[in-house]
PDB file of C-alpha atoms in Angstrom:
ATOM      1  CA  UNK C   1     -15.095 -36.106   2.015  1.00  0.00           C
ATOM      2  CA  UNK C   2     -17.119 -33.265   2.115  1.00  0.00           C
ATOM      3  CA  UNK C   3     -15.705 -31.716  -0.898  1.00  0.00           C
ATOM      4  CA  UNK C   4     -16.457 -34.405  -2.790  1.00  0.00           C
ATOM      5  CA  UNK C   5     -19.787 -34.568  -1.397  1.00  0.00           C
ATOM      6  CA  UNK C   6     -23.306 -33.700  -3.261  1.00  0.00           C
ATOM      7  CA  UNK C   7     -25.093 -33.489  -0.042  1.00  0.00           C
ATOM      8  CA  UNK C   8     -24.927 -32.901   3.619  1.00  0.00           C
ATOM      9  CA  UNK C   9     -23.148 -35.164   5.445  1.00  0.00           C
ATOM     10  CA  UNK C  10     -23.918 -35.415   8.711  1.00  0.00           C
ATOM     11  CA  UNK C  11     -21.616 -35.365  11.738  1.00  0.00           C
ATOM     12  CA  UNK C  12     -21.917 -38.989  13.201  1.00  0.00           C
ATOM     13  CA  UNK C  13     -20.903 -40.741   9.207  1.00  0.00           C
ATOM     14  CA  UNK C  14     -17.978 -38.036   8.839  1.00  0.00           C
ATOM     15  CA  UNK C  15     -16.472 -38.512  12.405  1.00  0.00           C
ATOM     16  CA  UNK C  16     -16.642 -42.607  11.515  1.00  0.00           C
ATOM     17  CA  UNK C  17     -15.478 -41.507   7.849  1.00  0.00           C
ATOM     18  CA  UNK C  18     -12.248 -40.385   9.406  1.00  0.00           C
ATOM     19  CA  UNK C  19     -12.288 -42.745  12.864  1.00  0.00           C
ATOM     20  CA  UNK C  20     -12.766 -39.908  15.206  1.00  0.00           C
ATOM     21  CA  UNK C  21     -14.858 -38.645  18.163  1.00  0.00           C
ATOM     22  CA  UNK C  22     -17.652 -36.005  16.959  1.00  0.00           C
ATOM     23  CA  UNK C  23     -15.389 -33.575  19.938  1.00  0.00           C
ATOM     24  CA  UNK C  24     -12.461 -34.482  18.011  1.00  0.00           C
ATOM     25  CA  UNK C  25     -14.390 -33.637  14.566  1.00  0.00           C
ATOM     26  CA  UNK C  26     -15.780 -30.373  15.995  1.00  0.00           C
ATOM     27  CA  UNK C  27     -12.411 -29.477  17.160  1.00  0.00           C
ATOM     28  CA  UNK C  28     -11.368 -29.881  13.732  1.00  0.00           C
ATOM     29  CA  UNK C  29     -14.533 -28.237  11.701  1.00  0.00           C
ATOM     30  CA  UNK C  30     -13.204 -24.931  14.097  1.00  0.00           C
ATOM     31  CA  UNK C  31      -9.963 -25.077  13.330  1.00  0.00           C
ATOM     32  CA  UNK C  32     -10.678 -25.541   9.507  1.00  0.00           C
ATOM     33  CA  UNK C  33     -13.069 -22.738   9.813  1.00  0.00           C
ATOM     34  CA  UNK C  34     -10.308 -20.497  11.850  1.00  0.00           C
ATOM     35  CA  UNK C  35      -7.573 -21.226   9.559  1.00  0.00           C
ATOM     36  CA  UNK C  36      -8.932 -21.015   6.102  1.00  0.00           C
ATOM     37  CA  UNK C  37     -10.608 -17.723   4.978  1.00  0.00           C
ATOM     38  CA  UNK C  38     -14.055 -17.439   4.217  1.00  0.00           C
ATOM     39  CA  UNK C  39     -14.067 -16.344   0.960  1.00  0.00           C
ATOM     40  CA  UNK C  40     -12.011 -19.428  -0.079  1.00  0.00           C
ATOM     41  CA  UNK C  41     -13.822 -21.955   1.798  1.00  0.00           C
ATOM     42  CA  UNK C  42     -16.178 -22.846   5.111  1.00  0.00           C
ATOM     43  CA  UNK C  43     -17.588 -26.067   6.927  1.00  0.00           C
ATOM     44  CA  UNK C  44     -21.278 -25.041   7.510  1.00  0.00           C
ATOM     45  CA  UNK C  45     -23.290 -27.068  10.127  1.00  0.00           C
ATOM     46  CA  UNK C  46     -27.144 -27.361   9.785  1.00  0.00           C
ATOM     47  CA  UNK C  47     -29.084 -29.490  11.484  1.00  0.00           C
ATOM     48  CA  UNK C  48     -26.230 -31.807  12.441  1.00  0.00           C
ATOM     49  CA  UNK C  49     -25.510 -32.013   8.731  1.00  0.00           C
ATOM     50  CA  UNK C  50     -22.083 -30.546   7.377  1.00  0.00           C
ATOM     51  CA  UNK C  51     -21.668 -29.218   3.996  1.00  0.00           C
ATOM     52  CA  UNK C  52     -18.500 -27.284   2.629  1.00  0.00           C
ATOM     53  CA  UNK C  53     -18.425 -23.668   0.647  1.00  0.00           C
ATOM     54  CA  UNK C  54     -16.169 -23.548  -1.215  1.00  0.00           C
ATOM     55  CA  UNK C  55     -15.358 -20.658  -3.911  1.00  0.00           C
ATOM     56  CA  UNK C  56     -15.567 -22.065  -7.552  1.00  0.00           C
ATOM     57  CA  UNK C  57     -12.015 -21.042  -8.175  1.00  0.00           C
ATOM     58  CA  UNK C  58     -10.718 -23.414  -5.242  1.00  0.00           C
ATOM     59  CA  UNK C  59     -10.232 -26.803  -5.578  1.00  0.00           C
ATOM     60  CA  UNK C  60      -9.232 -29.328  -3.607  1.00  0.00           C
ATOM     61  CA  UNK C  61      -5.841 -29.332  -3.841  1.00  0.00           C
ATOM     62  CA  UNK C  62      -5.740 -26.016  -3.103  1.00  0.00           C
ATOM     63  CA  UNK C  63      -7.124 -26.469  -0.335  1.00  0.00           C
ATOM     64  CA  UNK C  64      -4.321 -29.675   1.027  1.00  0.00           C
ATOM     65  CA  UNK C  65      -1.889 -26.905  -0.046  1.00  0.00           C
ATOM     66  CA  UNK C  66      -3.137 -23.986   2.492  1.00  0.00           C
ATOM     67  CA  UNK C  67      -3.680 -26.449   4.863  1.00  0.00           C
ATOM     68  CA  UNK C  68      -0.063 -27.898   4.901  1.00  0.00           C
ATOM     69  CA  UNK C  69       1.861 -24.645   4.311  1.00  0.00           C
ATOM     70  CA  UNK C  70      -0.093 -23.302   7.628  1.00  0.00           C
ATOM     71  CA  UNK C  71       0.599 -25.980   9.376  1.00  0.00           C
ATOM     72  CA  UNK C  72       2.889 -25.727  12.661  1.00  0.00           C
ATOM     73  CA  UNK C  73       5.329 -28.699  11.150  1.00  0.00           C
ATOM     74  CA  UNK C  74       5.388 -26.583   7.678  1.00  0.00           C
ATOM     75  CA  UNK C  75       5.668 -23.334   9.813  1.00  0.00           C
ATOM     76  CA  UNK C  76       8.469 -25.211  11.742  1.00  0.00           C
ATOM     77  CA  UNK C  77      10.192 -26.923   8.779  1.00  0.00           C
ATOM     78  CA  UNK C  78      10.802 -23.660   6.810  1.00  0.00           C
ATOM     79  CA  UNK C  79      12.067 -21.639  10.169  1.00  0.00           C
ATOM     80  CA  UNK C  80      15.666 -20.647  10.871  1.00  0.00           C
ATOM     81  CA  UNK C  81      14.536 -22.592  14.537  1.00  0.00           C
ATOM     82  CA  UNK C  82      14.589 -25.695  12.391  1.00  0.00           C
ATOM     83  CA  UNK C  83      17.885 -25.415  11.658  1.00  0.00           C
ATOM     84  CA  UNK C  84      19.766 -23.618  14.696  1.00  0.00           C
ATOM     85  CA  UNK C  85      18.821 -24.094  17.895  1.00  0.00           C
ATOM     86  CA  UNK C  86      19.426 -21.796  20.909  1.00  0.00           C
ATOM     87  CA  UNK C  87      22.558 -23.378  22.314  1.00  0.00           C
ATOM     88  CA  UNK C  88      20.956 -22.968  26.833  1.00  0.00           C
ATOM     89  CA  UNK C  89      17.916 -24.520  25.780  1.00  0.00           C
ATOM     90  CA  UNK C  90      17.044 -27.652  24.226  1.00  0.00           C
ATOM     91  CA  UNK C  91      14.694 -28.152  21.488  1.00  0.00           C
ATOM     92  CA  UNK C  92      11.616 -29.305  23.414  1.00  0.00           C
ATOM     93  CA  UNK C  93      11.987 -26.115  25.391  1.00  0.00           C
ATOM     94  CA  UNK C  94      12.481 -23.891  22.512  1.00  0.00           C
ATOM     95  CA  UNK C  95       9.525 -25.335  20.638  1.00  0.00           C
ATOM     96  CA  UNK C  96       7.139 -24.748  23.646  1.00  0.00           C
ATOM     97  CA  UNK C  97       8.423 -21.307  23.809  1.00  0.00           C
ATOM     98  CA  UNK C  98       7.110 -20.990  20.341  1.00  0.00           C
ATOM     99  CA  UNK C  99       3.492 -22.700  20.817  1.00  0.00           C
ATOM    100  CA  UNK C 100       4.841 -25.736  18.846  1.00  0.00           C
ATOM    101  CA  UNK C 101       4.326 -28.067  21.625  1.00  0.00           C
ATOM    102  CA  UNK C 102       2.846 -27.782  25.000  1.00  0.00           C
ATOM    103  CA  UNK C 103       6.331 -27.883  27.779  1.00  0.00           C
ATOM    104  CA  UNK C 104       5.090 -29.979  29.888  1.00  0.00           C
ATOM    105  CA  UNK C 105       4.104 -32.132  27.457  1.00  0.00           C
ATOM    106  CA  UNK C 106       5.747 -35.687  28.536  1.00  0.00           C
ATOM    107  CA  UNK C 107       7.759 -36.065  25.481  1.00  0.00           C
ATOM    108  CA  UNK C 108      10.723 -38.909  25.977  1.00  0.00           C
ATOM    109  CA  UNK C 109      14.256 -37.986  26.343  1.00  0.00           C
ATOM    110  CA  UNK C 110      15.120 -35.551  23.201  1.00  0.00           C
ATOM    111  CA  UNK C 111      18.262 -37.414  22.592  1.00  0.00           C
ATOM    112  CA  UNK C 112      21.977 -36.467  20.353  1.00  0.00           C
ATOM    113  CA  UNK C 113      20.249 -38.464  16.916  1.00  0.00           C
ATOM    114  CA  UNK C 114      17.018 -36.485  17.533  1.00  0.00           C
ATOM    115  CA  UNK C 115      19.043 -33.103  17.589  1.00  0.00           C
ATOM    116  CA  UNK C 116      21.213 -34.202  14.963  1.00  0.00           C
ATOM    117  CA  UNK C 117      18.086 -34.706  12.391  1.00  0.00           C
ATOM    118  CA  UNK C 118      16.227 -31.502  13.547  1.00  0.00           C
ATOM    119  CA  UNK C 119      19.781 -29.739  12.406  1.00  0.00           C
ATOM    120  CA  UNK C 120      19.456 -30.915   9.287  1.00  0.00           C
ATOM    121  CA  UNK C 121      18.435 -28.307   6.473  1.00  0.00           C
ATOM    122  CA  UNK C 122      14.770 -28.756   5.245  1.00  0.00           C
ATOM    123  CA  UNK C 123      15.828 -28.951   1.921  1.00  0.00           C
ATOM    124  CA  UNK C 124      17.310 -32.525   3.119  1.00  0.00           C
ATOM    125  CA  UNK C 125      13.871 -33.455   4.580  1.00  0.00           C
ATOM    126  CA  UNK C 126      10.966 -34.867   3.137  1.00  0.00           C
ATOM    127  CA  UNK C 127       7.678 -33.215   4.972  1.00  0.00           C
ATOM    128  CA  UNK C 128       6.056 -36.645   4.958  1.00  0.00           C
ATOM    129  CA  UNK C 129       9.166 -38.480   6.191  1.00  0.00           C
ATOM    130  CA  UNK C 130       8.897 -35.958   8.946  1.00  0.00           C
ATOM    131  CA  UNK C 131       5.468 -36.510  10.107  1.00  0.00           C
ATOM    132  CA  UNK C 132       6.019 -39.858  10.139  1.00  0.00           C
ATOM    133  CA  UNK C 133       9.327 -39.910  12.062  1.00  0.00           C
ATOM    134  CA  UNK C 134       7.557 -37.571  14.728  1.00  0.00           C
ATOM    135  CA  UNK C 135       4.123 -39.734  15.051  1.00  0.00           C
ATOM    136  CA  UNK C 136       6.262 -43.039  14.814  1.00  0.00           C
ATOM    137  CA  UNK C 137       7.928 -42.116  18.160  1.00  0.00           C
ATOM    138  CA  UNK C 138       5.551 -39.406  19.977  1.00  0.00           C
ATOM    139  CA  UNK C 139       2.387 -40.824  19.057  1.00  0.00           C
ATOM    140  CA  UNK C 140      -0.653 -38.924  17.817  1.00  0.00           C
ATOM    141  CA  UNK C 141      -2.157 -36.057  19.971  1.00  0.00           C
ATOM    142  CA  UNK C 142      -5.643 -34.927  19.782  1.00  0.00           C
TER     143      UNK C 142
END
């Protein structure tokens, strides 16, 4: 949205743009702004108004890309954790020792299938198959 933008936007008609609280979208904005560098690109705030800066050699692909391949579930995906496991813990446990989830996090029973898949390599897995497995049975968490 804001890339495409040719003026401010401001922060009540992008948090309905994407069906979010303006916490939620402020949340976001600073983890945007924490993640990506800002010589490749910024969310600036003025007067309740958002605008992105953007260098003119990024586009916005570019910017999906960086955003995906820092990703935790990216991150994750491409990890030797992904495919082995520590055999004395299981993998809720190991992913909360490595800030992927929270461990007390209520997830539901991790059970033999679940293992099974996160076994697989992640040249069998399709990224967006992934996501969507994961939010189909934990949910979204903001």
């Amino acid at each position: 949205m804001l890339f495409f933008a040719e003026s401010p936007i401001s922060k009540k008609e992008a948090a309905n743009f994407v069906d979010c609280s303006i916490n939620t979208l402020n949340a976001d904005i600073e983890t945007l702004n924490t993640t990506i560098p800002d010589d490749i690109a910024h969310v600036d705030e003025i007067d309740r108004k958002l605008t992105l800066r953007a260098a003119t050699r990024i586009n916005f692909d570019y910017l999906t890309a960086f955003m995906i391949s820092t990703s935790h579930l990216f991150q994750l995906a491409l990890s030797e954790d992904f495919i082995v496991f520590c055999d004395e813990l299981n993998p809720k446990e190991h992913w909360a020792q490595h800030d992927f989830i929270i461990s007390d996090f209520p997830l539901p029973e991790v059970t033999d299938v679940d293992v099974l898949v996160w076994h697989m390599p992640p040249t069998k897995r399709d990224l967006a198959d992934l996501d969507t497995i994961v939010r189909a049975k934990y949910g979204t968490i903001e």
